[in-house]
Coordinates of C-alpha atoms and ligand atoms in Angstrom, one line a residue:
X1 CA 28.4 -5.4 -56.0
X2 CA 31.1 -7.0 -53.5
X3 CA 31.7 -5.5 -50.0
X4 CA 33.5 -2.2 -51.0
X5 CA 31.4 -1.2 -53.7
X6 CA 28.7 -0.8 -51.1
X7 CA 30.3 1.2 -49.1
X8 CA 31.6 3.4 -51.7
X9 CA 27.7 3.8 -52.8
X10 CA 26.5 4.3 -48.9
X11 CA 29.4 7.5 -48.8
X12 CA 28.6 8.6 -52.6
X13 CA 24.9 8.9 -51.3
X14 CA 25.4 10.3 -47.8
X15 CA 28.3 13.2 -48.3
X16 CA 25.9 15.8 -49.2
X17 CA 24.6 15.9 -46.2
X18 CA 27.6 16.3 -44.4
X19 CA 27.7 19.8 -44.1
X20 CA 24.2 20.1 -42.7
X21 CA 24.9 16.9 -40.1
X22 CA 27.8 19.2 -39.2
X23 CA 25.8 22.7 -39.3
X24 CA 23.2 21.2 -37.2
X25 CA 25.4 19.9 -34.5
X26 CA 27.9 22.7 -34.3
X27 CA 25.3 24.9 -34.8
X28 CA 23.8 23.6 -31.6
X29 CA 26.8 23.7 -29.4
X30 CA 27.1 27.4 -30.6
X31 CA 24.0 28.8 -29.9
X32 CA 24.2 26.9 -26.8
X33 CA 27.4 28.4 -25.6
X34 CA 26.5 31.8 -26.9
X35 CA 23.3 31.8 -24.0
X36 CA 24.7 29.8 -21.7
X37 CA 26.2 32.6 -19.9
X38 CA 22.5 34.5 -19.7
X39 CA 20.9 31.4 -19.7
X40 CA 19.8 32.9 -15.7
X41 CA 19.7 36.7 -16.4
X42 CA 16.6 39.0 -17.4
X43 CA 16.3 41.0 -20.9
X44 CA 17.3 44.1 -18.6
X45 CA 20.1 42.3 -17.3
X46 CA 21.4 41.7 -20.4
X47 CA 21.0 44.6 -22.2
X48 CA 22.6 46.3 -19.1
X49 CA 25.7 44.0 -19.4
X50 CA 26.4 43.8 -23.5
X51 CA 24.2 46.4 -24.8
X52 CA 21.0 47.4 -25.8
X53 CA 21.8 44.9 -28.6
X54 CA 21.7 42.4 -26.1
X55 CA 24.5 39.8 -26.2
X56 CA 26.0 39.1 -29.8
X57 CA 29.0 37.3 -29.5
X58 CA 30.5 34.9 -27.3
X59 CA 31.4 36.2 -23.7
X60 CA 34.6 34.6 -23.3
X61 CA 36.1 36.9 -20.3
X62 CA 35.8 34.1 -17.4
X63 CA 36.8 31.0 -19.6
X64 CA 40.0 31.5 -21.0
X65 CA 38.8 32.2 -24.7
X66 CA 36.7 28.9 -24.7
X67 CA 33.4 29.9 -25.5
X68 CA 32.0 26.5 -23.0
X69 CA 28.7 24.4 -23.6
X70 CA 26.0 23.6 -21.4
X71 CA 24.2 20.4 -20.2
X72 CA 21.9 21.1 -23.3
X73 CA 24.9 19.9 -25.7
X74 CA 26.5 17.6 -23.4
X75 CA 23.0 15.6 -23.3
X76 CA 23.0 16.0 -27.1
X77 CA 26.5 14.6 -28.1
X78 CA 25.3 11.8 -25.8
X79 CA 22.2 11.1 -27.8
X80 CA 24.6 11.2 -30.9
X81 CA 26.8 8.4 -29.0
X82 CA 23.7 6.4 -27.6
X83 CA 22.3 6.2 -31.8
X84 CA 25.8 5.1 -33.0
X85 CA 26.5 2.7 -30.2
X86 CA 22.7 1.2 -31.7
X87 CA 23.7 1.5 -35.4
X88 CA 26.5 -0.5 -34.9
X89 CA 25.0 -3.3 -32.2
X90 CA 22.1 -4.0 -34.2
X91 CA 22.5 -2.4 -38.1
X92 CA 19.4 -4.4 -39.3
X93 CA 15.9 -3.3 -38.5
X94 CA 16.4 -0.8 -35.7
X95 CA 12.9 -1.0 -33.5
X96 CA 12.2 2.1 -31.9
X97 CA 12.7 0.2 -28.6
X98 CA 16.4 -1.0 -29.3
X99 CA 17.0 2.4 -29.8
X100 CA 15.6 3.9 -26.8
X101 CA 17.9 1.8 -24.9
X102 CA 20.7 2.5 -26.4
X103 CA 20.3 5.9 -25.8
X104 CA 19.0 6.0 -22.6
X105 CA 22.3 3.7 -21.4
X106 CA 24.2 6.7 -23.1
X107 CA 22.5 8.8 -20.7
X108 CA 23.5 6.8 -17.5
X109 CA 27.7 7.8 -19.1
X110 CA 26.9 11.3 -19.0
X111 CA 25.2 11.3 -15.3
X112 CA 28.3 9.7 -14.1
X113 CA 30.1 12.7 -15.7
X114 CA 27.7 14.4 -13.5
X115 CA 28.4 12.5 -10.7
X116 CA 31.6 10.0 -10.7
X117 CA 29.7 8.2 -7.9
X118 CA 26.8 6.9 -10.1
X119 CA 29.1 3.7 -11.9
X120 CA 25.9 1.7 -13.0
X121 CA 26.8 1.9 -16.3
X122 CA 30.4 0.5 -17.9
X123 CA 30.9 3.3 -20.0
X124 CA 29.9 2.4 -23.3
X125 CA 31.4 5.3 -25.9
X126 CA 34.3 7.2 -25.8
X127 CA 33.0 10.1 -24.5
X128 CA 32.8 8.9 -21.1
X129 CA 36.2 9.6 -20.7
X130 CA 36.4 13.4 -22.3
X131 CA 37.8 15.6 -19.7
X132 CA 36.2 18.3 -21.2
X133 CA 32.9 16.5 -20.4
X134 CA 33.3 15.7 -16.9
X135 CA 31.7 19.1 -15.6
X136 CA 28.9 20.3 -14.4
X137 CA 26.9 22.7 -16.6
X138 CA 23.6 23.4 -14.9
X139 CA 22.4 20.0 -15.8
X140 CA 18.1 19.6 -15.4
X141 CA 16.7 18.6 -12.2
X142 CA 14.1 16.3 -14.5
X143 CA 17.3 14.9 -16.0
X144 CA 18.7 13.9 -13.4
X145 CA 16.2 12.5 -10.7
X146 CA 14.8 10.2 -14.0
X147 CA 18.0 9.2 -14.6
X148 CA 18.7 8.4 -11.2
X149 CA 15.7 6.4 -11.0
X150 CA 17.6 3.8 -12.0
X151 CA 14.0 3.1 -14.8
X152 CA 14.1 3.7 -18.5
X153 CA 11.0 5.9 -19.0
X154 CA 8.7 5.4 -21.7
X155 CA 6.0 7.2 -23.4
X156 CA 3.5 3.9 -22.5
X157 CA 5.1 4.2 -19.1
X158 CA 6.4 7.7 -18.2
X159 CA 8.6 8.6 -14.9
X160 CA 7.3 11.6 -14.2
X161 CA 5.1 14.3 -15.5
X162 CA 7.7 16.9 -16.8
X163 CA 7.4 19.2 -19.7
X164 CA 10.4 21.1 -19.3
X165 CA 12.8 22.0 -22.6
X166 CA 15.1 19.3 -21.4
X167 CA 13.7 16.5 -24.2
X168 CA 13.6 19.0 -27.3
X169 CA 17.1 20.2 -26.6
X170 CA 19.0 17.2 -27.1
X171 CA 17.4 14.7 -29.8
X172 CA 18.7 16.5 -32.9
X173 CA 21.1 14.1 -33.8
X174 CA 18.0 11.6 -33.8
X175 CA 16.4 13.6 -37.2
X176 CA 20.6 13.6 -38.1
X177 CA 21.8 10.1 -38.2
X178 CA 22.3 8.3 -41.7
X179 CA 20.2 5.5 -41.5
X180 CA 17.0 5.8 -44.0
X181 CA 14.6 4.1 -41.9
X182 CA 14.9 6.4 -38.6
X183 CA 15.4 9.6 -41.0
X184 CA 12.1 8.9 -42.4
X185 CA 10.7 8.6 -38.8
X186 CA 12.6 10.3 -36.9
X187 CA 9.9 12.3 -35.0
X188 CA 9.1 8.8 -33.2
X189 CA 12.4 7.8 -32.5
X190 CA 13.0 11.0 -31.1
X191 CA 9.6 11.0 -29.0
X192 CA 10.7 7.8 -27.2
X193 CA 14.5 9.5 -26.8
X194 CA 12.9 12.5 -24.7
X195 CA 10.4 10.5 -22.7
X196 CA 13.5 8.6 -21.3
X197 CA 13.4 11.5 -19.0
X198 CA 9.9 13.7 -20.2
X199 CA 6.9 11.9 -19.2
X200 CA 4.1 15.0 -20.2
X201 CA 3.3 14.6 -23.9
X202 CA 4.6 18.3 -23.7
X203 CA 7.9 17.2 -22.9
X204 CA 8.5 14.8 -26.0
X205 CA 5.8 16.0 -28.8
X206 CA 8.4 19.5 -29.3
X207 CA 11.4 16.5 -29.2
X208 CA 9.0 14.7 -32.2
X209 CA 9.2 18.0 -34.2
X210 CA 12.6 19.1 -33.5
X211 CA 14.0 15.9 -34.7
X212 CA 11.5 15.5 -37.8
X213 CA 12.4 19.4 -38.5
X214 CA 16.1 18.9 -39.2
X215 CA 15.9 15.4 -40.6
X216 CA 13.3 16.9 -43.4
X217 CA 16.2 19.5 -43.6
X218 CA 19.1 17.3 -44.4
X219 CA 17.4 15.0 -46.3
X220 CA 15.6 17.8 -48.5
X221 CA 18.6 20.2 -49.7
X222 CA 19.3 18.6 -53.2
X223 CA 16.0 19.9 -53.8
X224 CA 16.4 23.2 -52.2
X225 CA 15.0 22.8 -49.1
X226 CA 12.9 25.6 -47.9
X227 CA 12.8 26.6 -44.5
X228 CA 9.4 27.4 -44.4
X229 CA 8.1 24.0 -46.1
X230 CA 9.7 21.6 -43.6
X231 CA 8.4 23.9 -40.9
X232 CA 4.7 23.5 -42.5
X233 CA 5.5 19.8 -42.9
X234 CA 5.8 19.6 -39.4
X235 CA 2.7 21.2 -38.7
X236 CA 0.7 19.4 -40.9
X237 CA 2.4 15.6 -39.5
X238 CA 1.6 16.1 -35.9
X239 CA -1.6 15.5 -35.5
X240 CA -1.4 12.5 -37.4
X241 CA 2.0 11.3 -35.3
X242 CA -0.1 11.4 -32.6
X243 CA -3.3 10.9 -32.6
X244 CA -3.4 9.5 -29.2
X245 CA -2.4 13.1 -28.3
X246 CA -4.0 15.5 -30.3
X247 CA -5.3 18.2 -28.1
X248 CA -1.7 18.4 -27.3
X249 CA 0.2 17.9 -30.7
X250 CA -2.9 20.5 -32.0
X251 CA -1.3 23.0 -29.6
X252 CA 2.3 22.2 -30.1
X253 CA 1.0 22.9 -33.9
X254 CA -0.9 26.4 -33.3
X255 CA 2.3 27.0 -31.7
X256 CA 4.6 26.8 -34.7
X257 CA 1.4 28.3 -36.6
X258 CA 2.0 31.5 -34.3
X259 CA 5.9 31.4 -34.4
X260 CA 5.3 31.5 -38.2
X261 CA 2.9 34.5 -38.2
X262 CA 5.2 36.6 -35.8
X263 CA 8.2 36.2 -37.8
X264 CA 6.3 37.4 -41.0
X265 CA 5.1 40.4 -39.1
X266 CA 6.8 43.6 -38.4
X267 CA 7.3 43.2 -34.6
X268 CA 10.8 43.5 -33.2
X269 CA 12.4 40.2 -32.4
X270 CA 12.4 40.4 -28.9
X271 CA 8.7 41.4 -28.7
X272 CA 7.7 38.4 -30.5
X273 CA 9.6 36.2 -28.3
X274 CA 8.3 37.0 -25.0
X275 CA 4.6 36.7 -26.6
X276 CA 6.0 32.9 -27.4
X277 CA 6.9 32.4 -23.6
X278 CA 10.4 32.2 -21.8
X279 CA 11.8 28.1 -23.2
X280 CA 12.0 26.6 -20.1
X281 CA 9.3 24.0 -21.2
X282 CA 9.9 22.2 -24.7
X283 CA 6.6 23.8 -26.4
X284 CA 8.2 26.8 -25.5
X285 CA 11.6 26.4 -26.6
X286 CA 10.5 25.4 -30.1
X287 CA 8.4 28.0 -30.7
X288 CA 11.2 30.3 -29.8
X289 CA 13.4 28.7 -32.0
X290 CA 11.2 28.5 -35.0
X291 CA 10.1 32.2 -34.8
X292 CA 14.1 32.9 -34.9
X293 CA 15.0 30.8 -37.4
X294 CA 12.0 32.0 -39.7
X295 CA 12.6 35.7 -38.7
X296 CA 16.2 35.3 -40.4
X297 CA 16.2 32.7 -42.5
X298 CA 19.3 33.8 -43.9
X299 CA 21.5 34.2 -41.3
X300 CA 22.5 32.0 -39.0
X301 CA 24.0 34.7 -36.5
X302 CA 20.7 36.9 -36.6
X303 CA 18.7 33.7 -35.9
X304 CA 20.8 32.1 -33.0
X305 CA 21.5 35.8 -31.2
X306 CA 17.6 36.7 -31.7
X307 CA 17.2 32.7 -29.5
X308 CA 18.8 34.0 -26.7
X309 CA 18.2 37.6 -26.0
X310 CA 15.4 37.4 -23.6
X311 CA 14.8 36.7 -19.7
X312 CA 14.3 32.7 -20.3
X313 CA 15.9 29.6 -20.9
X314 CA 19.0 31.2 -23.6
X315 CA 21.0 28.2 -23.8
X316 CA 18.2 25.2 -24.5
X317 CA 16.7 28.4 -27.2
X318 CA 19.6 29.2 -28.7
X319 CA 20.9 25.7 -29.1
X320 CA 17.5 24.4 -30.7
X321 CA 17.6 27.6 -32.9
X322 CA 21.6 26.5 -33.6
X323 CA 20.4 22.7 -34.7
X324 CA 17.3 24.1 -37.1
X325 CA 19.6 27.2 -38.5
X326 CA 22.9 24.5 -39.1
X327 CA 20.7 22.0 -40.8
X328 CA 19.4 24.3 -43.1
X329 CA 22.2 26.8 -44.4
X330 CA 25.2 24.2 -43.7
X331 CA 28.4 24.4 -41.8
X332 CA 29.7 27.2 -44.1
X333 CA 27.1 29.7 -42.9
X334 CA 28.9 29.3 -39.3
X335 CA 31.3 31.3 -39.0
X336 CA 34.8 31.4 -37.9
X337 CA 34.1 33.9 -34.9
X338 CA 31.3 31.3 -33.7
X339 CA 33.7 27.8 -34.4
X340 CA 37.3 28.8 -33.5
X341 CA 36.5 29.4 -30.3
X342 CA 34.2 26.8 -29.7
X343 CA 34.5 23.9 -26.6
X344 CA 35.4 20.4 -28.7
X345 CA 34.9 21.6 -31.9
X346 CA 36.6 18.8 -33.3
X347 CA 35.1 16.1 -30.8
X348 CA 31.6 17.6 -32.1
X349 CA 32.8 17.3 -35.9
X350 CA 34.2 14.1 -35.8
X351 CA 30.5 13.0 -34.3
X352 CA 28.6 15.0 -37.4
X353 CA 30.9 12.4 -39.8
X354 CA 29.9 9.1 -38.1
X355 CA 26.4 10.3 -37.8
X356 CA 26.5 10.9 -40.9
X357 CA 28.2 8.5 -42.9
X358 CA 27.8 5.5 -40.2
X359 CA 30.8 2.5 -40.0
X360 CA 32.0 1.7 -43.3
X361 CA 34.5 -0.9 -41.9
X362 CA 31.8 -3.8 -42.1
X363 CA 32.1 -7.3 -43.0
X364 CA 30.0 -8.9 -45.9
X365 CA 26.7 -9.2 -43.3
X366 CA 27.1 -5.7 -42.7
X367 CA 28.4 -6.0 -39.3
X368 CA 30.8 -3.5 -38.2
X369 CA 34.2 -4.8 -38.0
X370 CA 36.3 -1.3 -37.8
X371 CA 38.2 -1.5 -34.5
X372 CA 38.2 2.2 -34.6
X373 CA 35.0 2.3 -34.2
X374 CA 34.2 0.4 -32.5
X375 CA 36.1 1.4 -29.6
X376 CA 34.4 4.7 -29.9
X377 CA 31.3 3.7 -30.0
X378 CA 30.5 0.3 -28.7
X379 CA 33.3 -0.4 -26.5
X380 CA 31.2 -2.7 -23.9
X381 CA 28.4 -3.7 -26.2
X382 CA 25.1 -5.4 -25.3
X383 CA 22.9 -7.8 -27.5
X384 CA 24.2 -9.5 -30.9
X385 CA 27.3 -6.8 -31.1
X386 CA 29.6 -9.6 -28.9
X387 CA 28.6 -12.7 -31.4
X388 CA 29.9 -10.3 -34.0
X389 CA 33.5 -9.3 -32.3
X390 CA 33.6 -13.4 -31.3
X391 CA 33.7 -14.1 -35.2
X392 CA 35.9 -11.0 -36.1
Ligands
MG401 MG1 21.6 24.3 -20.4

């Protein structure tokens, strides 16, 4: 097979996952931007502002129709940038380490869009430069302060000891990503993603399932992917993932086991959530998110508007809720009231393709030589990426 005949294979393999790449990540942003404006309020204070319903569609009043994103989905179209600026440095044999920093130098772009003053970093991907991007959205204290550190945290040697929902909400793209080897694993690339800034084995074990959750998704709908199965899967992996952990992967586990047993009960939605706690931490958040997502299996609005109608963290909820609920039904289940109005809609899809379907301008080693791209995604590289542009 020469040079274009593998590509043509890679894109013939990878295209039906598209729409689920692309449901997961716009799914995200959506149920992000649909709590984000309640993300602070109470259950009362909601219902006494949009209904006894609670919130159901996007409240647009104060944005000029742009239904706006948080820090949740800023951090995670950063992730996506971090994993494609790694794909296409170092496209053989990713180590889980490689791939941390990669990410975690995507991380230092998006504080300076925090903070214009922090220039540590040259600016690696093209989203450094969105406009859109540059504002602040109630970004994570934890966030932050790690990222200021000026340290790369580590599971082996963490920064601090946060548990917050900060880890789980923005590693989707790690479970997303078309390369086979981190698909397959992607709960342990995704661990070492949120312990960049989540040192307590709470605030990277939900990351570990949240990623392994929608990669089992993508990867599984030829053969009818059910909901329920991957979520099981999960269950059943964590212990095992980490067994230097267990009493607390057992507990992120009896977690999902409850989230499970409350959406196949009779219980209103919001009654179940509050027995699952509020989201701030990532435990939390998952839970949420899985109870939703198995309460409506078939419908992605029911799922995302049951993640945030309650007194805790809506946005990080609703955007995990968004990632599991995209993944699994596909970009087609997302409506037209939930995407047209919808902050970079197009930025966000034109990340879901590369995720998906990687570079596929590459030379004969399999080095990416698509200009393109790599001005998107690599544009000051580190490591073996400059011996590759030398020889272009
Ligand atoms: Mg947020």
């Amino acid at each position: 097979m020469d040079n274009r005949e593998i590509i043509d294979s890679i894109r013939r393999r990878r295209q039906p996952h598209l729409p689920y790449v692309m449901g997961s990540l716009v799914g995200g942003a959506v149920g992000d931007a649909l709590g984000y404006p309640v993300e602070f309020m109470s259950y009362a204070s909601i219902q006494a502002q949009f209904g006894a319903q609670g919130i159901r569609s996007y409240w647009l009043d104060r944005t000029g129709g742009v239904a706006l994103f948080s820090d949740d989905t800023q951090m995670t179209l950063f992730t996506a940038a971090g994993l494609l600026e790694a794909v296409t440095c170092d496209p053989v044999g990713l180590s889980r380490e490689v791939v941390a920093n990669h990410v975690y130098r995507a991380y230092l772009d998006w504080l300076h869009t925090q903070d214009h003053l922090f220039v540590s970093n040259p600016g690696a991907s093209q989203l450094v430069d969105v406009p859109e991007l540059q504002h602040r959205r109630a970004p994570g204290n934890t966030c932050l302060s790690a990222l200021y550190s000026g340290q790369m945290g580590t599971i082996e040697a963490p920064l601090n000891n946060s548990c917050g929902c900060g880890g789980v909400m923005r590693v989707a793209p790690v479970g997303l990503l078309g390369d086979d080897g981190i698909l397959r694993r992607a709960w342990a690339y995704a661990a070492d993603v949120a312990a960049i800034t989540h040192g307590h084995p709470m605030g990277y074990i939900p990351a570990a399932a949240l990623a392994q959750l929608v990669s089992l998704l993508v990867m599984d709908r030829s053969q009818g992917a059910s909901l329920e199965r991957a979520v099981s899967s999960v269950i059943e992996g964590l212990p095992r993932w980490f067994a230097d952990q267990r009493e607390h992967a057992d507990d992120m586990a009896s977690q999902l086991r409850r989230a499970a047993a409350l959406a196949a009960g009779v219980e209103p939605d919001y009654d179940c959530v509050v027995q699952l706690g509020e989201g701030w931490v990532g435990d939390e958040a998952l839970a949420i998110a899985v109870f939703c997502c198995l309460r409506h299996p078939d419908s992605f609005d029911e799922a995302v508007i049951a993640a945030v109608n309650h007194g805790g963290d809506s946005d990080s909820t609703g955007a995990v809720a968004g990632n599991i609920m995209g993944a699994y039904l596909g970009i087609d289940a997302i409506g037209p009231h939930w995407t047209e109005h919808l902050e970079l809609r197009g930025l966000i899809e034109g990340l879901a393709r590369d995720l998906c379907e990687g570079c596929l301008g590459v030379d004969e080693r399999g080095w990416c030589n698509d200009a393109a791209w790599l001005d998107r995604w690599a544009r000051h590289p580190i490591g073996s990426l400059a011996v590759v542009r030398e020889n272009s």
